[in-house]
Amino acid sequence: MAAANLIRHSASHVLATDFHYIAGLIERNYVGQGALCEDLRQLIKEQFPCSEVILTDSGTAALHLCLVALSMERPGRTKVLAGAYACPEVICAILQAGLEPVLADSRADCLNVDMAAVGRLIDETTLAIICTHVAGIPDDCRLAATYGVPVISDCAQAVGSSVDGREVAIDGLFAILSFGATKMLTAGGGGALLCRSEGLARTIASLARPELSIEEYRREGFRITYGQHIGDLTAGLAAAQLRRLAQLVEHRRSIAASYEAVLRARADVELPNEGAGVRANRFRYYFFSREATAWIESLRSRGIDARGSISHVIPEYYGSLRAVPRLGAMCGRVVSVPIYPAMSAAEVDTITAALQGANR
Ligand SMILES: Cc1ncc(COP(=O)(O)O)c(C=O)c1O
């Protein structure tokens, strides 16, 4: 079936009511950093307590800013640990900050990073650990925190997920949000950095400014600032989405429950092990099969945009796939199916029926 006719793999979720804020923008005749950016900052702080929220123009920019600030505080520490199954933007943020990515193998039972393997890679040059919570399934941030280096809870995929009732965006010295077009909060772009150190928050707020005042440049000399900010146009939409995050997550969970009910009855597939106490936000829905290619073909022939990956096997691009044997063995067995709140009930039924009948 032609790709354009398939049930899309991911999508935004915008409602007409999300745009009510536009009237205020027109009244104020201002789309820069104003009242709606402040409203979004306060909203994030209320939901995920932290000392400071810095709004950025992407999740990548948020990651970059906190890495730059950390490396200013800890010169000589140049390595950043992350999972090998990752979004390329995560690696780009590390490289943009002039740091070295060090990638750990996945767990045996899902695509998330093996946090014990991360522990074995830590040395005196490690600057930070980034937990990327693949597909919205939380990484073990509690174990990461025991290694004595700052933890960044990258919630671009995982906002709304929790472990033992604790939101993953509450974990870490820093947490990252992304408001990308098909993320959990779909504002078409933008992100946020949640900082839990007042000192680092001051450094980051200063780095994030678009420019300094003439007096500051004259007094301190020229220095780089990054200015990766958003304005009220984006912030208003992100805030509208954040206000209904709980409903968005519940909707995704109900779709996942429908898929799960039929997949659990099949002996020929394996579901990822999310771990004890985990409630994932269901950003992505994937399972493992030894016949992943046949599954994907079968689902696509039934009008469903199934995919064989949800992220990238980064070591492959560095020619070091052998360093991550578990991920190497697992990545060819991934089947990812559409899941997002904008799906119609009929589309959910089509996918559920296909998961029951496909590839038999
Ligand atoms: C885990 C993770 N971190 C960071 C990013 C980057 O976010 P953004 O696209 O807002 O820059 C992404 C984007 O896909 C992601 O999946």
Short mmCIF file of C-alpha atoms and ligand atoms in Angstrom, two decimals:
data_model
loop_
_atom_site.label_atom_id
_atom_site.label_comp_id
_atom_site.label_asym_id
_atom_site.label_seq_id
_atom_site.Cartn_x
_atom_site.Cartn_y
_atom_site.Cartn_z
CA MET A 1 0.00 0.00 0.00
CA ALA A 2 1.27 3.52 -0.81
CA ALA A 3 2.85 5.15 2.24
CA ALA A 4 0.43 8.13 2.06
CA ASN A 5 -2.55 5.78 2.61
CA LEU A 6 -1.19 4.06 5.67
CA ILE A 7 -2.26 4.82 9.24
CA ARG A 8 0.56 7.17 10.20
CA HIS A 9 3.23 5.95 12.58
CA SER A 10 3.13 9.15 14.65
CA ALA A 11 1.32 12.49 14.57
CA SER A 12 0.73 15.75 16.40
CA HIS A 13 -2.30 16.17 18.63
CA VAL A 14 -3.74 19.65 18.45
CA LEU A 15 -7.27 20.74 19.31
CA ALA A 16 -8.98 24.00 18.38
CA THR A 17 -9.14 24.80 22.12
CA ASP A 18 -5.33 24.62 22.32
CA PHE A 19 -5.26 27.83 20.27
CA HIS A 20 -7.53 29.99 22.44
CA TYR A 21 -4.42 31.81 23.67
CA ILE A 22 -3.94 33.33 20.21
CA ALA A 23 -6.63 35.95 20.96
CA GLY A 24 -4.47 37.32 23.78
CA LEU A 25 -1.44 37.42 21.52
CA ILE A 26 -3.32 39.50 18.99
CA GLU A 27 -4.61 41.81 21.71
CA ARG A 28 -1.11 42.32 23.11
CA ASN A 29 0.36 42.42 19.59
CA TYR A 30 3.44 40.61 20.86
CA VAL A 31 4.78 37.14 20.01
CA GLY A 32 8.14 37.39 21.81
CA GLN A 33 9.11 36.18 25.29
CA GLY A 34 6.21 37.47 27.33
CA ALA A 35 3.40 36.39 29.63
CA LEU A 36 2.87 33.01 27.98
CA CYS A 37 6.52 31.98 28.34
CA GLU A 38 6.24 32.89 32.03
CA ASP A 39 3.00 30.93 32.33
CA LEU A 40 4.64 27.86 30.75
CA ARG A 41 7.66 28.13 33.07
CA GLN A 42 5.40 28.30 36.15
CA LEU A 43 3.29 25.39 34.91
CA ILE A 44 6.36 23.20 34.39
CA LYS A 45 7.70 24.14 37.85
CA GLU A 46 4.37 23.21 39.46
CA GLN A 47 4.23 19.82 37.73
CA PHE A 48 7.92 18.90 38.01
CA PRO A 49 9.49 20.78 40.94
CA CYS A 50 12.86 22.37 40.12
CA SER A 51 14.80 25.55 40.90
CA GLU A 52 14.60 26.97 37.42
CA VAL A 53 13.04 26.33 34.02
CA ILE A 54 14.81 27.63 30.92
CA LEU A 55 12.73 27.52 27.76
CA THR A 56 14.70 26.63 24.63
CA ASP A 57 13.96 26.27 20.94
CA SER A 58 14.41 22.47 21.06
CA GLY A 59 15.10 19.57 23.38
CA THR A 60 18.54 19.35 21.79
CA ALA A 61 19.28 22.96 22.77
CA ALA A 62 18.20 22.20 26.35
CA LEU A 63 20.59 19.22 26.48
CA HIS A 64 23.38 21.29 24.94
CA LEU A 65 22.94 24.11 27.46
CA CYS A 66 23.10 21.89 30.51
CA LEU A 67 26.15 20.04 29.17
CA VAL A 68 27.96 23.33 28.49
CA ALA A 69 27.15 24.58 32.01
CA LEU A 70 28.25 21.28 33.60
CA SER A 71 31.54 21.25 31.71
CA MET A 72 32.24 24.85 32.78
CA GLU A 73 31.76 23.72 36.37
CA ARG A 74 33.81 20.53 35.96
CA PRO A 75 36.62 21.15 33.46
CA GLY A 76 38.57 17.99 32.58
CA ARG A 77 35.45 15.86 32.63
CA THR A 78 34.73 15.28 28.97
CA LYS A 79 32.75 12.03 28.67
CA VAL A 80 28.98 11.79 28.62
CA LEU A 81 27.36 8.39 29.05
CA ALA A 82 24.15 7.42 27.28
CA GLY A 83 22.42 4.39 25.83
CA ALA A 84 23.57 3.15 22.42
CA TYR A 85 20.00 3.05 21.06
CA ALA A 86 19.50 6.78 20.87
CA CYS A 87 18.14 9.71 19.01
CA PRO A 88 20.94 11.32 16.93
CA GLU A 89 20.09 14.75 18.42
CA VAL A 90 21.27 13.48 21.81
CA ILE A 91 24.66 12.61 20.35
CA CYS A 92 24.74 15.93 18.46
CA ALA A 93 24.11 17.87 21.69
CA ILE A 94 27.07 16.09 23.33
CA LEU A 95 29.33 16.81 20.35
CA GLN A 96 28.14 20.42 20.04
CA ALA A 97 29.21 20.92 23.65
CA GLY A 98 32.71 19.68 22.69
CA LEU A 99 32.27 16.48 24.69
CA GLU A 100 32.65 12.78 23.94
CA PRO A 101 29.67 10.39 23.84
CA VAL A 102 30.30 7.02 25.51
CA LEU A 103 27.53 4.58 24.68
CA ALA A 104 26.45 1.61 26.80
CA ASP A 105 24.71 -1.55 25.59
CA SER A 106 20.98 -2.12 26.00
CA ARG A 107 19.27 -4.31 28.54
CA ALA A 108 18.53 -7.85 27.43
CA ASP A 109 14.76 -7.40 27.71
CA CYS A 110 14.12 -4.00 26.12
CA LEU A 111 15.82 -1.22 24.17
CA ASN A 112 16.60 0.88 27.27
CA VAL A 113 20.17 1.26 28.41
CA ASP A 114 21.62 -1.31 30.80
CA MET A 115 22.36 0.93 33.77
CA ALA A 116 24.77 -1.60 35.30
CA ALA A 117 26.81 -1.36 32.07
CA VAL A 118 26.76 2.43 32.42
CA GLY A 119 28.18 2.03 35.93
CA ARG A 120 31.12 0.02 34.57
CA LEU A 121 31.99 2.81 32.10
CA ILE A 122 32.21 5.59 34.71
CA ASP A 123 35.63 7.02 35.45
CA GLU A 124 37.14 10.30 36.65
CA THR A 125 36.53 11.87 33.23
CA THR A 126 32.78 11.24 33.23
CA LEU A 127 30.77 14.46 33.20
CA ALA A 128 27.20 13.17 33.20
CA ILE A 129 24.78 10.35 32.43
CA ILE A 130 21.88 11.02 30.07
CA CYS A 131 18.85 8.77 30.61
CA THR A 132 16.87 8.83 27.37
CA HIS A 133 13.95 6.60 28.43
CA VAL A 134 13.53 4.94 25.01
CA ALA A 135 9.90 4.86 23.81
CA GLY A 136 8.85 6.49 27.09
CA ILE A 137 9.92 3.48 29.18
CA PRO A 138 11.86 4.89 32.15
CA ASP A 139 15.56 4.16 32.55
CA ASP A 140 16.76 3.28 36.03
CA CYS A 141 17.51 6.85 37.19
CA ARG A 142 17.74 5.69 40.80
CA LEU A 143 20.66 3.39 39.98
CA ALA A 144 22.22 6.11 37.79
CA ALA A 145 22.11 8.51 40.73
CA THR A 146 24.24 6.14 42.83
CA TYR A 147 27.24 6.53 40.48
CA GLY A 148 28.14 9.99 41.82
CA VAL A 149 27.89 11.93 38.56
CA PRO A 150 25.09 14.28 37.49
CA VAL A 151 22.09 12.58 35.91
CA ILE A 152 20.15 14.22 33.09
CA SER A 153 16.65 12.80 32.74
CA ASP A 154 15.95 13.38 29.05
CA CYS A 155 12.16 13.28 28.96
CA ALA A 156 11.77 14.22 25.29
CA GLN A 157 10.00 10.87 24.92
CA ALA A 158 9.06 10.17 28.52
CA VAL A 159 7.20 13.10 30.05
CA GLY A 160 4.21 11.57 31.81
CA SER A 161 5.95 8.26 32.57
CA SER A 162 6.53 7.29 36.18
CA VAL A 163 8.21 4.74 38.43
CA ASP A 164 6.47 3.88 41.72
CA GLY A 165 4.29 6.94 41.18
CA ARG A 166 7.27 9.28 40.70
CA GLU A 167 7.38 11.15 37.38
CA VAL A 168 10.64 10.73 35.44
CA ALA A 169 10.74 14.50 34.84
CA ILE A 170 11.21 14.89 38.61
CA ASP A 171 14.40 12.85 38.49
CA GLY A 172 17.89 14.07 37.74
CA LEU A 173 19.93 17.19 38.40
CA PHE A 174 18.46 18.24 35.07
CA ALA A 175 15.43 17.12 33.09
CA ILE A 176 14.76 17.90 29.44
CA LEU A 177 11.43 18.35 27.68
CA SER A 178 10.82 18.57 23.93
CA PHE A 179 7.80 20.14 22.26
CA GLY A 180 8.59 18.68 18.81
CA ALA A 181 5.85 18.08 16.26
CA THR A 182 5.17 14.44 17.18
CA LYS A 183 6.33 14.36 20.79
CA MET A 184 4.11 13.95 23.85
CA LEU A 185 3.57 17.73 23.92
CA THR A 186 3.24 18.72 20.28
CA ALA A 187 3.92 22.43 19.83
CA GLY A 188 5.88 22.06 16.59
CA GLY A 189 9.21 22.83 18.22
CA GLY A 190 10.74 24.09 21.44
CA GLY A 191 11.90 22.51 24.63
CA ALA A 192 12.67 23.14 28.26
CA LEU A 193 15.53 22.57 30.65
CA LEU A 194 14.52 21.89 34.24
CA CYS A 195 17.41 22.59 36.58
CA ARG A 196 17.69 21.45 40.19
CA SER A 197 20.75 23.47 41.21
CA GLU A 198 20.43 27.20 41.83
CA GLY A 199 24.08 27.84 40.93
CA LEU A 200 23.89 25.97 37.62
CA ALA A 201 20.52 27.58 36.89
CA ARG A 202 22.14 31.03 37.10
CA THR A 203 24.96 29.95 34.74
CA ILE A 204 22.47 28.45 32.28
CA ALA A 205 20.11 31.43 32.37
CA SER A 206 23.07 33.61 31.48
CA LEU A 207 24.28 31.26 28.69
CA ALA A 208 20.75 31.09 27.28
CA ARG A 209 20.42 34.85 26.80
CA PRO A 210 20.38 35.98 23.16
CA GLU A 211 22.75 38.84 23.90
CA LEU A 212 24.18 40.78 26.83
CA SER A 213 23.77 44.47 27.53
CA ILE A 214 26.35 46.96 26.23
CA GLU A 215 27.44 47.53 29.86
CA GLU A 216 27.98 43.79 30.44
CA TYR A 217 30.06 43.37 27.27
CA ARG A 218 32.11 46.47 28.18
CA ARG A 219 32.59 45.30 31.76
CA GLU A 220 33.26 41.57 31.14
CA GLY A 221 34.43 41.50 27.51
CA PHE A 222 32.70 39.58 24.72
CA ARG A 223 31.49 36.10 25.54
CA ILE A 224 29.31 33.57 23.78
CA THR A 225 25.62 33.27 24.57
CA TYR A 226 23.31 30.81 22.87
CA GLY A 227 19.90 32.51 22.77
CA GLN A 228 18.03 29.35 21.82
CA HIS A 229 14.71 30.69 23.08
CA ILE A 230 11.05 30.41 22.10
CA GLY A 231 8.38 33.11 22.17
CA ASP A 232 4.77 33.28 23.31
CA LEU A 233 3.44 31.78 20.08
CA THR A 234 5.07 28.42 20.82
CA ALA A 235 4.83 28.68 24.62
CA GLY A 236 1.05 29.17 24.48
CA LEU A 237 0.58 25.94 22.54
CA ALA A 238 3.04 23.99 24.70
CA ALA A 239 1.23 25.18 27.85
CA ALA A 240 -2.17 24.17 26.44
CA GLN A 241 -0.77 20.71 25.77
CA LEU A 242 0.90 20.42 29.17
CA ARG A 243 -2.43 21.28 30.83
CA ARG A 244 -3.93 18.17 29.24
CA LEU A 245 -0.89 15.91 29.52
CA ALA A 246 -2.65 13.54 31.93
CA GLN A 247 -5.50 12.98 29.42
CA LEU A 248 -3.04 12.55 26.54
CA VAL A 249 -1.17 9.89 28.50
CA GLU A 250 -4.36 8.10 29.56
CA HIS A 251 -5.53 8.01 25.95
CA ARG A 252 -2.22 6.50 24.81
CA ARG A 253 -2.39 3.93 27.62
CA SER A 254 -5.86 2.83 26.60
CA ILE A 255 -4.66 2.30 23.00
CA ALA A 256 -1.67 0.33 24.27
CA ALA A 257 -3.96 -1.82 26.44
CA SER A 258 -5.94 -2.75 23.34
CA TYR A 259 -2.75 -3.88 21.52
CA GLU A 260 -1.42 -5.63 24.59
CA ALA A 261 -4.56 -7.71 25.10
CA VAL A 262 -4.04 -9.44 21.75
CA LEU A 263 -0.23 -9.55 21.74
CA ARG A 264 -0.05 -11.18 25.19
CA ALA A 265 -2.02 -14.10 23.74
CA ARG A 266 0.56 -14.66 20.99
CA ALA A 267 3.49 -16.94 21.73
CA ASP A 268 5.48 -15.68 18.73
CA VAL A 269 6.16 -12.16 20.02
CA GLU A 270 7.95 -10.77 23.04
CA LEU A 271 6.91 -7.56 24.78
CA PRO A 272 9.56 -5.30 26.29
CA ASN A 273 9.98 -5.71 30.03
CA GLU A 274 9.26 -2.27 31.43
CA GLY A 275 10.38 -3.09 34.97
CA ALA A 276 8.71 -3.07 38.37
CA GLY A 277 6.56 -0.07 39.31
CA VAL A 278 6.76 1.43 35.82
CA ARG A 279 3.83 3.23 34.19
CA ALA A 280 5.04 4.22 30.74
CA ASN A 281 3.41 7.08 28.87
CA ARG A 282 3.23 4.91 25.70
CA PHE A 283 5.08 7.39 23.52
CA ARG A 284 5.95 4.48 21.24
CA TYR A 285 4.58 0.95 21.16
CA TYR A 286 6.99 -1.76 20.10
CA PHE A 287 7.48 -5.49 20.48
CA PHE A 288 10.09 -8.03 19.44
CA SER A 289 9.75 -10.79 16.86
CA ARG A 290 12.25 -13.07 15.16
CA GLU A 291 10.17 -12.38 12.04
CA ALA A 292 10.10 -8.60 12.33
CA THR A 293 10.43 -8.05 8.57
CA ALA A 294 7.49 -10.34 7.80
CA TRP A 295 5.46 -8.64 10.54
CA ILE A 296 6.15 -5.18 9.13
CA GLU A 297 5.24 -6.28 5.59
CA SER A 298 2.08 -7.93 6.85
CA LEU A 299 1.02 -4.83 8.84
CA ARG A 300 1.80 -2.48 5.96
CA SER A 301 -0.28 -4.62 3.61
CA ARG A 302 -3.15 -4.02 6.06
CA GLY A 303 -2.73 -0.24 5.85
CA ILE A 304 -0.58 0.33 8.93
CA ASP A 305 2.72 2.22 8.92
CA ALA A 306 4.67 -0.26 11.05
CA ARG A 307 8.39 0.40 11.42
CA GLY A 308 11.46 -1.66 12.26
CA SER A 309 13.01 0.99 14.47
CA ILE A 310 12.08 3.78 16.84
CA SER A 311 15.55 5.23 17.18
CA HIS A 312 19.10 4.73 15.92
CA VAL A 313 21.79 2.17 16.67
CA ILE A 314 24.45 4.83 17.06
CA PRO A 315 27.52 2.52 17.36
CA GLU A 316 26.72 1.20 13.88
CA TYR A 317 27.59 4.65 12.48
CA TYR A 318 30.89 4.61 14.37
CA GLY A 319 31.69 1.10 13.08
CA SER A 320 31.59 -0.26 16.63
CA LEU A 321 28.45 -2.38 16.66
CA ARG A 322 30.37 -5.27 18.22
CA ALA A 323 30.79 -3.23 21.40
CA VAL A 324 27.03 -3.49 22.02
CA PRO A 325 26.21 -7.18 21.39
CA ARG A 326 22.81 -7.18 23.09
CA LEU A 327 21.57 -4.21 21.07
CA GLY A 328 23.11 -5.73 17.93
CA ALA A 329 21.13 -8.93 18.49
CA MET A 330 17.90 -7.13 19.36
CA CYS A 331 17.67 -4.21 16.91
CA GLY A 332 16.62 -6.38 13.95
CA ARG A 333 13.71 -7.83 15.92
CA VAL A 334 11.86 -4.55 16.61
CA VAL A 335 8.33 -3.96 15.34
CA SER A 336 6.89 -0.52 16.16
CA VAL A 337 3.22 0.24 15.50
CA PRO A 338 1.35 3.57 15.39
CA ILE A 339 0.23 5.04 18.70
CA TYR A 340 -0.90 8.62 19.36
CA PRO A 341 -3.99 10.32 20.79
CA ALA A 342 -5.14 11.64 17.40
CA MET A 343 -5.87 8.08 16.17
CA SER A 344 -9.54 7.33 15.57
CA ALA A 345 -11.26 4.43 17.34
CA ALA A 346 -11.56 2.72 13.93
CA GLU A 347 -7.79 3.00 13.40
CA VAL A 348 -7.11 1.50 16.84
CA ASP A 349 -9.48 -1.37 16.00
CA THR A 350 -7.77 -1.93 12.63
CA ILE A 351 -4.36 -2.15 14.29
CA THR A 352 -5.62 -4.34 17.14
CA ALA A 353 -7.19 -6.77 14.65
CA ALA A 354 -4.02 -6.78 12.59
CA LEU A 355 -1.89 -7.53 15.66
CA GLN A 356 -4.15 -10.49 16.30
CA GLY A 357 -4.16 -11.80 12.75
CA ALA A 358 -0.99 -10.61 11.05
CA ASN A 359 1.94 -12.85 10.15
CA ARG A 360 0.15 -16.11 10.99
C1 LIG B 1 15.41 11.20 23.70
C2 LIG B 1 15.46 12.46 22.89
N1 LIG B 1 16.18 13.49 23.33
C3 LIG B 1 16.26 14.64 22.66
C4 LIG B 1 15.59 14.81 21.48
C5 LIG B 1 15.70 16.10 20.74
O1 LIG B 1 14.54 16.87 20.89
P1 LIG B 1 14.24 18.02 19.83
O2 LIG B 1 13.77 17.38 18.58
O3 LIG B 1 13.20 18.87 20.50
O4 LIG B 1 15.51 18.75 19.62
C6 LIG B 1 14.81 13.78 20.97
C7 LIG B 1 14.10 13.95 19.68
O5 LIG B 1 13.68 13.06 19.01
C8 LIG B 1 14.74 12.57 21.69
O6 LIG B 1 14.00 11.54 21.26
#
